[in-house]
PDB file of C-alpha atoms in Angstrom:
ATOM      1  CA  UNK A   1      34.504 -66.568  28.262  1.00  0.00           C
ATOM      2  CA  UNK A   2      32.117 -64.082  29.836  1.00  0.00           C
ATOM      3  CA  UNK A   3      34.856 -62.246  31.773  1.00  0.00           C
ATOM      4  CA  UNK A   4      36.880 -61.724  28.586  1.00  0.00           C
ATOM      5  CA  UNK A   5      33.786 -60.396  26.802  1.00  0.00           C
ATOM      6  CA  UNK A   6      33.033 -58.133  29.774  1.00  0.00           C
ATOM      7  CA  UNK A   7      36.611 -56.797  29.695  1.00  0.00           C
ATOM      8  CA  UNK A   8      36.456 -56.118  25.967  1.00  0.00           C
ATOM      9  CA  UNK A   9      33.072 -54.367  26.225  1.00  0.00           C
ATOM     10  CA  UNK A  10      34.305 -52.272  29.140  1.00  0.00           C
ATOM     11  CA  UNK A  11      37.415 -51.234  27.214  1.00  0.00           C
ATOM     12  CA  UNK A  12      35.388 -50.325  24.133  1.00  0.00           C
ATOM     13  CA  UNK A  13      32.679 -48.477  26.022  1.00  0.00           C
ATOM     14  CA  UNK A  14      35.150 -46.574  28.172  1.00  0.00           C
ATOM     15  CA  UNK A  15      36.113 -44.733  24.988  1.00  0.00           C
ATOM     16  CA  UNK A  16      32.669 -43.100  24.926  1.00  0.00           C
ATOM     17  CA  UNK A  17      30.835 -41.198  27.625  1.00  0.00           C
ATOM     18  CA  UNK A  18      28.926 -43.837  29.524  1.00  0.00           C
ATOM     19  CA  UNK A  19      27.557 -44.111  33.029  1.00  0.00           C
ATOM     20  CA  UNK A  20      24.935 -45.937  35.017  1.00  0.00           C
ATOM     21  CA  UNK A  21      21.809 -44.729  36.740  1.00  0.00           C
ATOM     22  CA  UNK A  22      23.053 -44.764  40.279  1.00  0.00           C
ATOM     23  CA  UNK A  23      20.013 -45.057  42.479  1.00  0.00           C
ATOM     24  CA  UNK A  24      17.453 -47.742  43.171  1.00  0.00           C
ATOM     25  CA  UNK A  25      14.505 -45.401  42.780  1.00  0.00           C
ATOM     26  CA  UNK A  26      12.334 -43.987  40.014  1.00  0.00           C
ATOM     27  CA  UNK A  27      14.491 -41.734  37.868  1.00  0.00           C
ATOM     28  CA  UNK A  28      12.608 -39.171  35.788  1.00  0.00           C
ATOM     29  CA  UNK A  29      13.601 -38.805  32.136  1.00  0.00           C
ATOM     30  CA  UNK A  30      12.756 -35.328  30.824  1.00  0.00           C
ATOM     31  CA  UNK A  31      11.953 -34.179  27.289  1.00  0.00           C
ATOM     32  CA  UNK A  32      14.685 -31.527  27.235  1.00  0.00           C
ATOM     33  CA  UNK A  33      17.340 -29.831  29.332  1.00  0.00           C
ATOM     34  CA  UNK A  34      15.105 -27.305  31.091  1.00  0.00           C
ATOM     35  CA  UNK A  35      11.465 -28.335  31.096  1.00  0.00           C
ATOM     36  CA  UNK A  36       9.626 -30.424  33.650  1.00  0.00           C
ATOM     37  CA  UNK A  37       7.909 -32.497  30.951  1.00  0.00           C
ATOM     38  CA  UNK A  38       8.421 -36.139  31.894  1.00  0.00           C
ATOM     39  CA  UNK A  39       8.729 -38.639  29.022  1.00  0.00           C
ATOM     40  CA  UNK A  40       9.825 -41.789  30.857  1.00  0.00           C
ATOM     41  CA  UNK A  41      10.981 -43.235  34.160  1.00  0.00           C
ATOM     42  CA  UNK A  42      13.758 -45.690  34.876  1.00  0.00           C
ATOM     43  CA  UNK A  43      14.012 -47.940  37.862  1.00  0.00           C
ATOM     44  CA  UNK A  44      17.260 -49.819  38.309  1.00  0.00           C
ATOM     45  CA  UNK A  45      16.407 -53.061  40.072  1.00  0.00           C
ATOM     46  CA  UNK A  46      19.762 -54.341  41.267  1.00  0.00           C
ATOM     47  CA  UNK A  47      18.247 -57.259  43.171  1.00  0.00           C
ATOM     48  CA  UNK A  48      16.091 -58.773  40.414  1.00  0.00           C
ATOM     49  CA  UNK A  49      17.385 -61.916  38.784  1.00  0.00           C
ATOM     50  CA  UNK A  50      16.194 -60.825  35.358  1.00  0.00           C
ATOM     51  CA  UNK A  51      17.593 -57.828  33.532  1.00  0.00           C
ATOM     52  CA  UNK A  52      14.262 -56.169  32.725  1.00  0.00           C
ATOM     53  CA  UNK A  53      14.983 -53.196  34.971  1.00  0.00           C
ATOM     54  CA  UNK A  54      18.679 -52.685  34.346  1.00  0.00           C
ATOM     55  CA  UNK A  55      19.844 -50.115  31.827  1.00  0.00           C
ATOM     56  CA  UNK A  56      22.972 -49.150  29.977  1.00  0.00           C
ATOM     57  CA  UNK A  57      23.368 -45.389  29.651  1.00  0.00           C
ATOM     58  CA  UNK A  58      25.420 -43.247  27.291  1.00  0.00           C
ATOM     59  CA  UNK A  59      25.824 -39.493  27.770  1.00  0.00           C
ATOM     60  CA  UNK A  60      25.094 -37.607  24.556  1.00  0.00           C
ATOM     61  CA  UNK A  61      25.043 -33.938  25.623  1.00  0.00           C
ATOM     62  CA  UNK A  62      24.941 -31.761  28.726  1.00  0.00           C
ATOM     63  CA  UNK A  63      23.379 -28.704  30.257  1.00  0.00           C
ATOM     64  CA  UNK A  64      24.183 -27.142  33.615  1.00  0.00           C
ATOM     65  CA  UNK A  65      21.962 -29.579  35.578  1.00  0.00           C
ATOM     66  CA  UNK A  66      21.191 -32.456  33.212  1.00  0.00           C
ATOM     67  CA  UNK A  67      22.724 -34.922  30.821  1.00  0.00           C
ATOM     68  CA  UNK A  68      21.057 -35.932  27.588  1.00  0.00           C
ATOM     69  CA  UNK A  69      21.269 -39.689  27.607  1.00  0.00           C
ATOM     70  CA  UNK A  70      20.682 -42.582  25.277  1.00  0.00           C
ATOM     71  CA  UNK A  71      19.552 -45.604  27.283  1.00  0.00           C
ATOM     72  CA  UNK A  72      18.463 -49.150  26.647  1.00  0.00           C
ATOM     73  CA  UNK A  73      17.671 -52.284  28.641  1.00  0.00           C
ATOM     74  CA  UNK A  74      20.795 -54.287  29.444  1.00  0.00           C
ATOM     75  CA  UNK A  75      21.969 -56.158  26.348  1.00  0.00           C
ATOM     76  CA  UNK A  76      19.325 -54.673  24.013  1.00  0.00           C
ATOM     77  CA  UNK A  77      21.285 -51.933  22.191  1.00  0.00           C
ATOM     78  CA  UNK A  78      18.857 -51.850  19.262  1.00  0.00           C
ATOM     79  CA  UNK A  79      15.943 -50.586  21.366  1.00  0.00           C
ATOM     80  CA  UNK A  80      17.352 -47.358  22.770  1.00  0.00           C
ATOM     81  CA  UNK A  81      15.495 -44.232  23.874  1.00  0.00           C
ATOM     82  CA  UNK A  82      16.744 -40.704  24.510  1.00  0.00           C
ATOM     83  CA  UNK A  83      15.953 -38.061  27.079  1.00  0.00           C
ATOM     84  CA  UNK A  84      17.415 -35.810  29.755  1.00  0.00           C
ATOM     85  CA  UNK A  85      18.223 -36.869  33.316  1.00  0.00           C
ATOM     86  CA  UNK A  86      19.488 -34.908  36.308  1.00  0.00           C
ATOM     87  CA  UNK A  87      23.255 -35.224  36.578  1.00  0.00           C
ATOM     88  CA  UNK A  88      23.079 -36.447  40.162  1.00  0.00           C
ATOM     89  CA  UNK A  89      21.696 -39.757  38.897  1.00  0.00           C
ATOM     90  CA  UNK A  90      24.687 -40.645  36.682  1.00  0.00           C
ATOM     91  CA  UNK A  91      27.554 -42.552  38.198  1.00  0.00           C
ATOM     92  CA  UNK A  92      30.618 -44.656  37.451  1.00  0.00           C
ATOM     93  CA  UNK A  93      32.925 -46.797  39.532  1.00  0.00           C
ATOM     94  CA  UNK A  94      36.483 -45.577  40.001  1.00  0.00           C
ATOM     95  CA  UNK A  95      39.262 -47.751  38.590  1.00  0.00           C
ATOM     96  CA  UNK A  96      42.827 -47.841  39.835  1.00  0.00           C
ATOM     97  CA  UNK A  97      45.570 -46.139  37.843  1.00  0.00           C
ATOM     98  CA  UNK A  98      48.191 -48.296  39.554  1.00  0.00           C
ATOM     99  CA  UNK A  99      49.693 -49.508  42.815  1.00  0.00           C
ATOM    100  CA  UNK A 100      52.412 -48.298  45.137  1.00  0.00           C
ATOM    101  CA  UNK A 101      55.376 -50.532  45.952  1.00  0.00           C
ATOM    102  CA  UNK A 102      53.642 -51.565  49.169  1.00  0.00           C
ATOM    103  CA  UNK A 103      50.413 -52.586  47.391  1.00  0.00           C
ATOM    104  CA  UNK A 104      48.139 -49.564  47.870  1.00  0.00           C
ATOM    105  CA  UNK A 105      45.992 -48.697  44.871  1.00  0.00           C
ATOM    106  CA  UNK A 106      45.725 -45.124  43.673  1.00  0.00           C
ATOM    107  CA  UNK A 107      43.645 -43.102  41.257  1.00  0.00           C
ATOM    108  CA  UNK A 108      44.805 -40.006  39.437  1.00  0.00           C
ATOM    109  CA  UNK A 109      42.532 -36.982  39.724  1.00  0.00           C
ATOM    110  CA  UNK A 110      43.371 -34.534  36.931  1.00  0.00           C
ATOM    111  CA  UNK A 111      42.979 -30.787  37.336  1.00  0.00           C
ATOM    112  CA  UNK A 112      41.231 -30.377  33.968  1.00  0.00           C
ATOM    113  CA  UNK A 113      39.923 -32.454  31.094  1.00  0.00           C
ATOM    114  CA  UNK A 114      43.126 -32.016  29.075  1.00  0.00           C
ATOM    115  CA  UNK A 115      46.044 -31.729  31.493  1.00  0.00           C
ATOM    116  CA  UNK A 116      48.448 -34.343  32.776  1.00  0.00           C
ATOM    117  CA  UNK A 117      48.759 -32.583  36.139  1.00  0.00           C
ATOM    118  CA  UNK A 118      47.065 -34.610  38.825  1.00  0.00           C
ATOM    119  CA  UNK A 119      46.843 -35.541  42.452  1.00  0.00           C
ATOM    120  CA  UNK A 120      46.679 -39.097  43.716  1.00  0.00           C
ATOM    121  CA  UNK A 121      44.094 -40.516  46.030  1.00  0.00           C
ATOM    122  CA  UNK A 122      44.910 -43.835  47.629  1.00  0.00           C
ATOM    123  CA  UNK A 123      42.749 -46.889  48.316  1.00  0.00           C
ATOM    124  CA  UNK A 124      39.524 -45.403  46.898  1.00  0.00           C
ATOM    125  CA  UNK A 125      39.336 -47.131  43.535  1.00  0.00           C
ATOM    126  CA  UNK A 126      36.351 -49.440  43.914  1.00  0.00           C
ATOM    127  CA  UNK A 127      33.599 -46.985  44.846  1.00  0.00           C
ATOM    128  CA  UNK A 128      30.743 -45.430  42.862  1.00  0.00           C
ATOM    129  CA  UNK A 129      30.977 -41.679  42.255  1.00  0.00           C
ATOM    130  CA  UNK A 130      28.743 -39.068  40.650  1.00  0.00           C
ATOM    131  CA  UNK A 131      29.533 -37.888  37.105  1.00  0.00           C
ATOM    132  CA  UNK A 132      29.217 -34.106  36.835  1.00  0.00           C
ATOM    133  CA  UNK A 133      30.777 -33.413  33.431  1.00  0.00           C
ATOM    134  CA  UNK A 134      32.543 -35.084  30.533  1.00  0.00           C
ATOM    135  CA  UNK A 135      35.132 -34.210  27.925  1.00  0.00           C
ATOM    136  CA  UNK A 136      33.469 -34.887  24.601  1.00  0.00           C
ATOM    137  CA  UNK A 137      36.656 -35.402  22.585  1.00  0.00           C
ATOM    138  CA  UNK A 138      38.404 -37.564  25.129  1.00  0.00           C
ATOM    139  CA  UNK A 139      37.728 -40.261  27.581  1.00  0.00           C
ATOM    140  CA  UNK A 140      37.719 -38.266  30.796  1.00  0.00           C
ATOM    141  CA  UNK A 141      34.848 -37.720  33.174  1.00  0.00           C
ATOM    142  CA  UNK A 142      34.581 -35.062  35.855  1.00  0.00           C
ATOM    143  CA  UNK A 143      33.427 -36.682  39.076  1.00  0.00           C
ATOM    144  CA  UNK A 144      32.637 -35.827  42.660  1.00  0.00           C
ATOM    145  CA  UNK A 145      34.389 -38.087  45.186  1.00  0.00           C
ATOM    146  CA  UNK A 146      33.266 -37.953  48.822  1.00  0.00           C
ATOM    147  CA  UNK A 147      36.163 -38.615  51.186  1.00  0.00           C
ATOM    148  CA  UNK A 148      35.345 -38.354  54.900  1.00  0.00           C
ATOM    149  CA  UNK A 149      34.069 -34.756  55.361  1.00  0.00           C
ATOM    150  CA  UNK A 150      35.511 -33.460  52.073  1.00  0.00           C
ATOM    151  CA  UNK A 151      34.386 -33.754  48.460  1.00  0.00           C
ATOM    152  CA  UNK A 152      37.140 -33.933  45.851  1.00  0.00           C
ATOM    153  CA  UNK A 153      36.117 -32.827  42.351  1.00  0.00           C
ATOM    154  CA  UNK A 154      38.312 -33.611  39.388  1.00  0.00           C
ATOM    155  CA  UNK A 155      38.736 -35.499  36.144  1.00  0.00           C
ATOM    156  CA  UNK A 156      39.369 -39.241  35.864  1.00  0.00           C
ATOM    157  CA  UNK A 157      40.366 -41.409  32.938  1.00  0.00           C
ATOM    158  CA  UNK A 158      39.830 -44.853  34.470  1.00  0.00           C
ATOM    159  CA  UNK A 159      36.289 -45.885  35.352  1.00  0.00           C
ATOM    160  CA  UNK A 160      33.690 -48.636  35.031  1.00  0.00           C
ATOM    161  CA  UNK A 161      30.302 -47.545  33.669  1.00  0.00           C
ATOM    162  CA  UNK A 162      28.347 -50.631  34.764  1.00  0.00           C
ATOM    163  CA  UNK A 163      25.961 -50.824  37.692  1.00  0.00           C
ATOM    164  CA  UNK A 164      27.437 -54.146  38.844  1.00  0.00           C
ATOM    165  CA  UNK A 165      31.003 -52.779  38.693  1.00  0.00           C
ATOM    166  CA  UNK A 166      31.750 -55.615  36.279  1.00  0.00           C
ATOM    167  CA  UNK A 167      34.731 -54.189  34.390  1.00  0.00           C
ATOM    168  CA  UNK A 168      38.025 -55.950  34.983  1.00  0.00           C
TER     169      UNK A 168
END
């Protein structure tokens, strides 16, 4: 079924550095990590019934302000393009690491890309967050999580890289 396929794809893709373009606006794709030379624009159209303006995005490299991405229209992996996008446009949805005995979900926020030391944040698992870094050899992303008047920055290992939050 479609949900099984979605689960399998999410599990496979979560092993690589993937994200979605997180805003419903024109997103500039640059030629390189520092120039202002524009090579493309993406517009994620969440409300359209066709998938012409929805993209899958894979992070390939990073600079201080941008990610080099490989991107393609949803479901069309063979027609990818590459370019650089500002980091603030890349996002993922948080995924729960587990539940407390009284049913509250929690996510683990790790202190670095390689440690097991973490803090837990409760009942925040189904929200989109900005990706600010990634660990190339692993499957952790550094994210920025706004909570009330505070922003928590840390590494996560459970996330959904799809704009519709369609991982199970």
